[in-house]
Amino acid sequence: MTASNVQTASGDPPSPSASFYDLSDDEEGDYNTIAHSRSERGVKLLFSKSKVYVHPTPSAKDNISGFIALIQQKPTQEPADTSPSRLNVSGSRTVSSSSYLLAWVPERSLAQDDLNSYVKVDMSDNASPPKQTYLVPPLPTATISDESSIGTYAFALALSNIYSLLIRPPSVGWWYGSVVINTRSGSSLPALFFHDAECESTILQKRKRARDSFDPFGEDGLFWGGDEVLRWLKRYVKVVRSAADPGVYLVDPSEEDRIGFGQPRTSAELQRPETKEQKAPEPRKPASNQSGPGMDPLTKALKETRWKILEQLSKVTTFTRRTAQDIADNPKLPPQVRRLLHNPEVQTLQDEFDSARLYLARWAMGIAEQSEREKNQRIWTAKDVLEMEESSVGEFEILDMEAGRMSLGGDQKRKAVGMKEWTSFFNAKTGKLQVTVGEVKERIFHGGLDPEDGVRKEAWLFLLGVYDWSSDREERASLLNCKRDEFIRLKGAWWERMVEGDAEPEEEEWWKEQKGRIEKDVHRTDRHIPLFAGEDIPHPDPSSPFYVSGGNGTNVHLEQLKDVLLTYLEYDKPSTSSRTNVSNPHPQNLGYVQGMSDLLAPIYAVMQDDAIAFWAFVGFMRRMSRNFVRDQSGMRTQLTTLDQLVQLLDPKLYLHLQSADSTNFFFFFRMLLVWYKREFEWVDILRLWEGLWTDYLSSQFHLFIAVAILEKHRDVIMGHLKHFDEVLKYVNELSGTIDLPSTLVRAEGLFRRFEKTVEAVDRKSHFPGPAGAASSMRQRRVMEGKGKNPSTEATAAPASGSSSAAAATLPRNAGTSGSNGTRTGGTVGTGSAVTTGHHAGGAGAGTEKEQVISPELRALLSRKVVVLDDEAHDADDHGAAAASGSAAGTSR
Amino acid sequence: MSSRKKVLLKVIILGDSGVGKTSLMNQYVNKKFSTSYKATIGADFLTKEVTVDDRIVTMQLWDTAGQERFQSLGVAFYRGADCCVLVYDVNTPKSFETLDSWRDEFLIQASPRDPESFPFVVLGNKVDVGDDRRAISTKRAMTYCQSRSGIPYFEVSAKDNTNVEQAFEVVARNALAMEEQEEYGGGFEDPIDISLDNERDGCAC
């Protein structure tokens, strides 16, 4: 037994054979051979974890942050002092486990490169050591003596020299989990405290476990950083938990020690190195395994009063009191979970801690998602559909199925457009587009653009209107030259006024203030992106709060962001008597508004050229400027439209939101203002935006994204959120958790459903009267045309209609006189505002007699970009759009 | 078990953009400081349970966007506030000068029953930056606060956690006093004329 242990511990397969060796994902063996031929410059980093602290004094100020790591040194470097160890079971074992060291090293003592290695290993998916070899300098001491540990606390201790570990998981009153290492020479190393809340890898692992598992508490209480360390160790040595003192874990104990610390309770507790498991894929954990008989994790957790921690996990404490029944009745919950929630102890808990309920709600949501995923892997049968339809969530299940079907066989459709495909769209000689615009947009809408090969640099300029789709290569080149010159001119204009002081004092004051605002925001925009992270040049302005005297406070990209934003202000300034704005016929004079820096950063990062980024930003702002107007009317219009859209698409949810006082939809404000910039990761934002820029289905497809997000969470919202603050908090906290691909598919499904509903409503309201028939026909024709040939930038519904809109009167949004909506005949004069509750909603919830589609909703069928009034006025000869709400214009 | 009637204190934090509203709130609730908070868009809140004179209360601290352009949205969450914290940056004169307009805007949108006695607390943040950058003296700030019917004033640093705890303790205390007063005196939106205060059940419509 000993012999085989030795082999596994050193990473060699028990019965070496070529094929097995090839398949093994365990590369320590490889390392040995490599290391022998190498110089002795480093040791191999196998695992590491950040934010493990030494607390040298009671004051938190003195805490030293560092990495705990498992490293491997060349097995030949056998420390001389292995012989005195009390438990030297066999010589060979000592050799193998002495080549693995458990180490702790303070963060600040690491050179940048080494720090990077530690971080990379920490963040790698560390079921097994990283495939790539990370070498770091050997740590100062191969073995520890008490004296040397006092200086820096850094240590590296051979596993063969570890006698036991004293492990205390995090708990109430002992907030941080800790590990104390006892050496075979009888001394203890300083306690290592795991600040899990700061440790990114632990947070991610926790999240993953919460997702993958039906058991929120893990196998053995809440997952924490120390569990990871134990897991590492178990790969290389035998770790036995003491039966007498469960906090003590013996490392490679002798028989005599094992007895001394109490007989292990079962043989299962004898942890063997996990060589077998490494080869198996990560086991998926279906519900039954986790909450099987005999180990009800909730009850177990209760005993250990972990609810205190749960309370910390979710800080909302304003929930109205509700019974556990509500959560438990979610039809998507697997029965075993439902049983758990009916557990009387759990019910008591929910009564005591409001936040426990929110936590459980989130947890239940995760489970529902999981079982969804599993269900989706099955083939749907008619029976499934019928069952779904009968359940309360039936409709949306079906929606998902529709969406699923849309994505089925769409692998090709959803493949990213790379440079090669993009180039094939254009005539090689002239550079003129040789497919339809619609075809290109369809590809980008469904597949996105390749993030790696630089195609975005080119394609975004088309999507953002810098290049005309009908242009040829030469035209584009000369356009770019002009645009560069114009950028320089615009930049020079504010520069002169500000730096050279040839401006009116009032004007100068305004620019100074704007500059201050931009400065503040740019320095806190996307700084986690490497491009914007560095501070390697001195700040040019000593009066700036970011100026560091004698040091570096900024980087060239931050400075360029600031310049581009200031140049945009210049571009957006109306003409005055002394100066005419020749660049922009429709200046809005918005000034800098928070959120603009969020919109610019991705564009700049893709272009990495200030002049080009500027013009691309100008293109983006054409549609976004309505979000930033002084009276906030553009935002209000969108929130109102969202309100109507939810009424139409999900009346039940709408009624619930109404009862929760949340139909102002304010909780979508952030998402709509900066197009979900704060909700998705950087890479997803680029993908989302380019899809939205295509206007492929609707120029306001972002509102369908909003409904898609809402629908995803409708059960939790309807089941548990009763007040505005709860809804707001819940939606705010979705940030970083939303899956983009499925959201896009769902949003498309919602759009299709919307389209059909509008059609149905129109048909219904048109049939009776002959007056309506004509316009109904027209309506349908337009929509058909649109469906068939997306390339014709269809005028679609909101064309200036032949008569005034007969749609619902919206008290908040006086859009009544606007002829933006197509006439829906036969309803004039009936005062047909459909009411669902106290809003006069656009299209009702399918409850009242006359149903019409409001102009706001109808505008969602259009692909014309909605821009601010003034411009629309000019752009549209008929002035059709000008009369309605401030943001209902059209153009392009 | 004793009755667990919960007291929820709603506190609104206002002030110019970049003065440190989000940082103060996070320092107080999560004991964390980061230089990398993004500009707040829309609104969010954190809650914290605190003990005031042996009463456990939950403070709900609302963090808002600092740019005045977004203030028209305030009405969605100002209502029902029990205390308003006005924050400025002691190194930025402009942020001090705008305190009055923040206060006025709040009173208009929240329309508390008795604007005169509505509790405000003023915080001068970023005192860690150092004297050479300091623009508003303690004396000037104190004078201002005294002239506004004695608003409590604290100089704080979200970065160093200087005075943050103390300041929010006063916020909690004043908010609780307000809440209790409201409980007896009726809510914000009570349409009744003040003279009918004592018989408010009579005509709540």
XYZ file of N, CA and C in Angstrom, chain A residues 410-547:
414
model
N -29.242 26.546 -35.775
C -28.756 27.886 -36.064
C -27.291 28.027 -35.748
N -26.629 26.915 -35.600
C -25.215 26.975 -35.277
C -24.469 27.838 -36.278
N -24.794 27.589 -37.535
C -24.128 28.349 -38.578
C -24.530 29.817 -38.492
N -25.834 29.983 -38.226
C -26.385 31.329 -38.166
C -25.739 32.123 -37.037
N -25.421 31.445 -35.950
C -24.911 32.151 -34.786
C -23.398 32.086 -34.674
N -22.778 31.742 -35.751
C -21.314 31.755 -35.751
C -20.843 33.182 -35.987
N -19.823 33.597 -35.253
C -19.363 34.976 -35.380
C -18.835 35.242 -36.793
N -19.075 36.460 -37.245
C -18.562 36.872 -38.550
C -17.097 37.250 -38.392
N -16.235 36.519 -39.064
C -14.806 36.832 -38.979
C -14.373 37.712 -40.139
N -13.119 38.120 -40.107
C -12.593 38.997 -41.132
C -12.780 38.403 -42.525
N -12.598 37.085 -42.589
C -12.660 36.443 -43.902
C -14.071 36.564 -44.491
N -15.040 36.220 -43.661
C -16.411 36.309 -44.145
C -16.768 37.758 -44.466
N -16.334 38.639 -43.590
C -16.620 40.062 -43.790
C -16.070 40.540 -45.129
N -14.827 40.184 -45.409
C -14.203 40.612 -46.663
C -14.981 40.068 -47.863
N -15.537 38.855 -47.681
C -16.258 38.244 -48.796
C -17.551 38.995 -49.126
N -17.992 39.846 -48.211
C -19.198 40.636 -48.493
C -18.920 41.730 -49.523
N -17.649 42.039 -49.703
C -17.293 43.195 -50.530
C -16.596 42.755 -51.812
N -16.801 43.520 -52.835
C -16.119 43.288 -54.095
C -14.629 43.523 -53.900
N -13.849 42.534 -54.301
C -12.424 42.605 -54.007
C -11.765 43.802 -54.691
N -12.257 44.150 -55.851
C -11.641 45.252 -56.597
C -12.054 46.609 -56.050
N -13.377 46.814 -56.033
C -13.871 48.159 -55.718
C -14.079 48.366 -54.233
N -14.238 47.293 -53.495
C -14.544 47.451 -52.079
C -15.997 47.827 -51.861
N -16.818 47.601 -52.862
C -18.246 47.887 -52.714
C -18.966 46.649 -52.184
N -19.965 46.894 -51.374
C -20.733 45.786 -50.819
C -21.396 45.012 -51.952
N -21.257 43.700 -51.947
C -21.880 42.939 -53.027
C -22.985 41.995 -52.555
N -23.323 42.100 -51.312
C -24.526 41.431 -50.825
C -25.444 42.540 -50.295
N -26.647 42.171 -49.862
C -27.514 43.252 -49.381
C -27.119 43.645 -47.961
N -27.457 44.880 -47.618
C -27.186 45.351 -46.260
C -27.904 44.442 -45.262
N -29.109 44.046 -45.653
C -29.887 43.185 -44.767
C -29.183 41.875 -44.464
N -28.548 41.324 -45.473
C -27.847 40.065 -45.245
C -26.697 40.235 -44.258
N -25.958 41.314 -44.465
C -24.841 41.573 -43.550
C -25.360 41.756 -42.123
N -26.414 42.551 -42.019
C -26.943 42.849 -40.685
C -27.494 41.583 -40.024
N -28.115 40.761 -40.819
C -28.657 39.523 -40.261
C -27.525 38.687 -39.658
N -26.430 38.611 -40.401
C -25.298 37.824 -39.912
C -24.760 38.394 -38.605
N -24.618 39.711 -38.577
C -24.043 40.326 -37.374
C -25.038 40.252 -36.208
N -26.295 40.444 -36.513
C -27.310 40.381 -35.453
C -27.296 39.007 -34.776
N -27.231 37.965 -35.578
C -27.291 36.628 -34.984
C -25.936 36.095 -34.535
N -24.892 36.445 -35.262
C -23.607 35.827 -34.958
C -22.620 36.729 -34.235
N -22.819 38.024 -34.344
C -21.820 38.926 -33.797
C -20.576 38.926 -34.664
N -19.585 39.701 -34.238
C -18.341 39.793 -34.991
C -17.234 39.107 -34.212
N -16.267 38.608 -34.929
C -15.150 37.927 -34.269
C -14.402 38.923 -33.374
N -14.266 38.576 -32.107
C -13.627 39.528 -31.196
C -12.114 39.622 -31.386
N -11.538 38.640 -32.064
C -10.075 38.559 -32.067
C -9.422 39.139 -33.318
N -10.084 39.001 -34.466
C -9.334 39.216 -35.696
C -9.396 40.640 -36.247
N -9.929 41.573 -35.471
C -9.878 42.959 -35.910
C -10.995 43.368 -36.846
N -11.939 42.463 -37.114
C -13.006 42.809 -38.048
C -13.905 43.915 -37.485
N -13.968 43.994 -36.164
C -14.808 45.023 -35.544
C -14.376 46.428 -35.935
N -13.086 46.607 -36.025
C -12.526 47.915 -36.356
C -13.150 48.465 -37.624
N -13.364 47.573 -38.563
C -13.910 47.960 -39.857
C -15.442 47.972 -39.794
N -15.997 46.883 -39.306
C -17.449 46.707 -39.386
C -18.201 47.727 -38.525
N -17.649 48.065 -37.383
C -18.350 49.013 -36.508
C -18.531 50.366 -37.192
N -17.589 50.723 -38.053
C -17.712 52.024 -38.713
C -18.917 52.043 -39.654
N -19.246 50.891 -40.202
C -20.475 50.807 -41.002
C -21.696 50.850 -40.090
N -21.637 50.028 -39.042
C -22.797 49.943 -38.153
C -23.093 51.276 -37.487
N -22.049 52.052 -37.247
C -22.248 53.317 -36.554
C -22.414 54.485 -37.516
N -22.502 54.169 -38.788
C -22.841 55.219 -39.743
C -21.693 56.122 -40.146
N -20.479 55.766 -39.781
C -19.343 56.572 -40.252
C -19.166 56.312 -41.750
N -19.191 55.053 -42.120
C -19.141 54.693 -43.544
C -20.549 54.456 -44.051
N -20.740 54.842 -45.279
C -21.996 54.526 -45.930
C -21.912 53.106 -46.479
N -23.001 52.369 -46.371
C -22.986 50.987 -46.862
C -22.748 50.919 -48.374
N -23.104 51.985 -49.064
C -22.973 51.934 -50.518
C -21.627 52.470 -51.002
N -20.766 52.815 -50.091
C -19.499 53.431 -50.496
C -18.538 52.394 -51.077
N -17.556 52.888 -51.833
C -16.489 51.981 -52.248
C -15.217 52.294 -51.464
N -14.224 51.513 -51.723
C -13.032 51.595 -50.891
C -12.389 52.982 -50.936
N -12.336 53.515 -52.156
C -11.698 54.805 -52.330
C -12.440 55.899 -51.558
N -13.765 55.850 -51.694
C -14.583 56.846 -50.990
C -14.347 56.779 -49.489
N -14.232 55.575 -49.014
C -14.043 55.433 -47.570
C -12.696 55.996 -47.131
N -11.697 55.747 -47.943
C -10.372 56.247 -47.591
C -10.362 57.774 -47.554
N -10.998 58.370 -48.557
C -10.947 59.825 -48.568
C -11.841 60.402 -47.471
N -12.941 59.691 -47.183
C -13.802 60.145 -46.095
C -13.020 60.167 -44.778
N -12.259 59.117 -44.587
C -11.510 59.009 -43.339
C -10.522 60.159 -43.196
N -9.909 60.512 -44.318
C -8.974 61.645 -44.271
C -9.680 62.929 -43.854
N -10.827 63.165 -44.482
C -11.592 64.366 -44.128
C -11.950 64.349 -42.654
N -12.394 63.184 -42.206
C -12.852 63.077 -40.821
C -11.707 63.317 -39.835
N -10.554 62.836 -40.213
C -9.394 63.087 -39.349
C -9.113 64.580 -39.240
N -9.139 65.249 -40.391
C -8.895 66.687 -40.373
C -9.929 67.404 -39.516
N -11.170 66.971 -39.690
C -12.242 67.646 -38.968
C -12.098 67.419 -37.466
N -11.694 66.240 -37.103
C -11.481 65.954 -35.686
C -10.409 66.883 -35.120
N -9.339 67.014 -35.873
C -8.251 67.865 -35.396
C -8.719 69.311 -35.255
N -9.549 69.735 -36.202
C -10.064 71.105 -36.136
C -10.937 71.293 -34.891
N -11.843 70.331 -34.662
C -12.736 70.431 -33.506
C -11.958 70.388 -32.194
N -10.989 69.514 -32.160
C -10.189 69.396 -30.944
C -9.412 70.678 -30.698
N -8.885 71.223 -31.793
C -8.144 72.477 -31.670
C -9.005 73.604 -31.134
N -10.278 73.602 -31.511
C -11.163 74.701 -31.121
C -11.302 74.803 -29.609
N -11.606 73.685 -28.945
C -11.751 73.800 -27.482
C -10.407 73.972 -26.809
N -9.427 73.356 -27.416
C -8.083 73.469 -26.850
C -7.657 74.925 -26.781
N -7.859 75.634 -27.895
C -7.486 77.050 -27.923
C -8.231 77.830 -26.862
N -9.516 77.559 -26.804
C -10.322 78.322 -25.868
C -9.912 78.048 -24.428
N -9.592 76.822 -24.147
C -9.292 76.482 -22.761
C -7.872 76.776 -22.372
N -6.979 76.351 -23.240
C -5.586 76.457 -22.843
C -5.041 77.844 -23.128
N -5.452 78.395 -24.246
C -4.896 79.691 -24.600
C -5.776 80.821 -24.092
N -6.876 80.462 -23.492
C -7.668 81.461 -22.786
C -8.369 82.473 -23.660
N -8.557 82.182 -24.964
C -9.302 83.176 -25.739
C -10.786 82.849 -25.740
N -11.379 82.920 -24.563
C -12.819 82.673 -24.437
C -13.400 83.653 -23.435
N -14.691 83.857 -23.547
C -15.390 84.669 -22.558
C -15.243 83.972 -21.204
N -15.192 84.784 -20.140
C -15.026 84.150 -18.816
C -16.117 83.117 -18.527
N -17.311 83.457 -18.945
C -18.426 82.549 -18.684
C -18.226 81.214 -19.388
N -17.802 81.337 -20.634
C -17.580 80.164 -21.452
C -16.438 79.333 -20.862
N -15.419 80.040 -20.454
C -14.267 79.346 -19.906
C -14.673 78.564 -18.658
N -15.498 79.192 -17.869
C -15.979 78.542 -16.648
C -16.721 77.238 -16.994
N -17.561 77.338 -18.009
C -18.340 76.166 -18.430
C -17.413 75.023 -18.849
N -16.416 75.356 -19.654
C -15.507 74.319 -20.128
C -14.709 73.713 -18.993
N -14.333 74.583 -18.054
C -13.566 74.059 -16.920
C -14.397 73.049 -16.132
N -15.637 73.394 -15.940
C -16.509 72.520 -15.184
C -16.718 71.188 -15.924
N -16.948 71.300 -17.221
C -17.143 70.086 -18.016
C -15.914 69.196 -17.950
N -14.767 69.857 -18.029
C -13.530 69.096 -18.001
C -13.404 68.354 -16.668
N -13.783 69.045 -15.602
C -13.730 68.417 -14.282
C -14.606 67.173 -14.208
N -15.798 67.285 -14.751
C -16.715 66.133 -14.718
C -16.165 64.963 -15.507
N -15.671 65.294 -16.701
C -15.140 64.237 -17.559
C -13.970 63.548 -16.876
N -13.117 64.368 -16.305
C -11.953 63.872 -15.586
C -12.357 62.851 -14.514
N -13.328 63.256 -13.710
C -13.770 62.390 -12.623
C -14.271 61.049 -13.136
N -15.038 61.098 -14.196
C -15.665 59.863 -14.678
C -14.696 58.978 -15.464
N -13.846 59.611 -16.272
C -12.925 58.796 -17.073
C -12.018 57.978 -16.157
N -11.621 58.608 -15.053
C -10.744 57.876 -14.137
C -11.453 56.746 -13.397
N -12.744 56.641 -13.570
C -13.431 55.493 -12.967
C -14.264 54.734 -14.005
N -13.797 54.732 -15.219
C -14.510 54.003 -16.270
C -13.673 52.821 -16.753
N -14.181 51.637 -16.573
C -13.558 50.428 -17.137
C -12.075 50.304 -16.839
N -11.692 50.648 -15.642
C -10.268 50.595 -15.310
C -9.768 49.151 -15.180
N -10.690 48.200 -15.166
C -10.240 46.805 -15.095
C -9.785 46.307 -16.462
N -10.084 47.065 -17.504
C -9.604 46.698 -18.833
C -8.140 47.117 -18.924
N -7.258 46.192 -19.312
C -5.823 46.507 -19.276
C -5.471 47.829 -19.969
N -6.160 48.096 -21.060
C -5.880 49.328 -21.801
C -6.013 50.573 -20.922
N -6.982 50.544 -20.012
C -7.246 51.733 -19.201
C -6.705 51.608 -17.778
N -6.063 50.503 -17.485
C -5.689 50.247 -16.092
C -4.450 51.016 -15.649
N -3.484 51.118 -16.526
C -2.177 51.605 -16.117
C -2.141 53.069 -15.707
N -1.149 53.396 -14.915
C -0.866 54.799 -14.626
C 0.610 54.966 -14.857
N 0.958 55.250 -16.099
C 2.381 55.258 -16.421
C 2.882 56.594 -16.934
N 1.991 57.593 -17.004
C 2.504 58.923 -17.342
C 2.012 59.928 -16.315
N 2.765 61.000 -16.132
C 2.340 62.013 -15.161
C 1.066 62.703 -15.642
N 0.221 63.068 -14.709
C -0.988 63.782 -15.075
C -0.629 65.195 -15.525
N -1.172 65.629 -16.673
C -0.759 66.925 -17.216
C -1.272 68.125 -16.417
N -2.289 67.924 -15.628
C -2.908 69.079 -14.971
C -2.721 69.017 -13.455
N -1.875 69.888 -12.921
C -1.581 69.833 -11.478
C -2.797 70.129 -10.612
N -3.834 70.754 -11.187
C -5.000 71.069 -10.352
C -5.984 69.899 -10.293
N -5.709 68.856 -11.071
C -6.612 67.716 -11.062
C -6.444 66.899 -9.787
N -7.547 66.361 -9.281
C -7.420 65.493 -8.104
C -6.644 64.209 -8.399
N -6.452 63.923 -9.674
C -5.720 62.717 -10.020
C -4.243 62.994 -10.278
N -3.881 64.249 -10.096
C -2.482 64.610 -10.244
C -1.702 64.042 -9.058
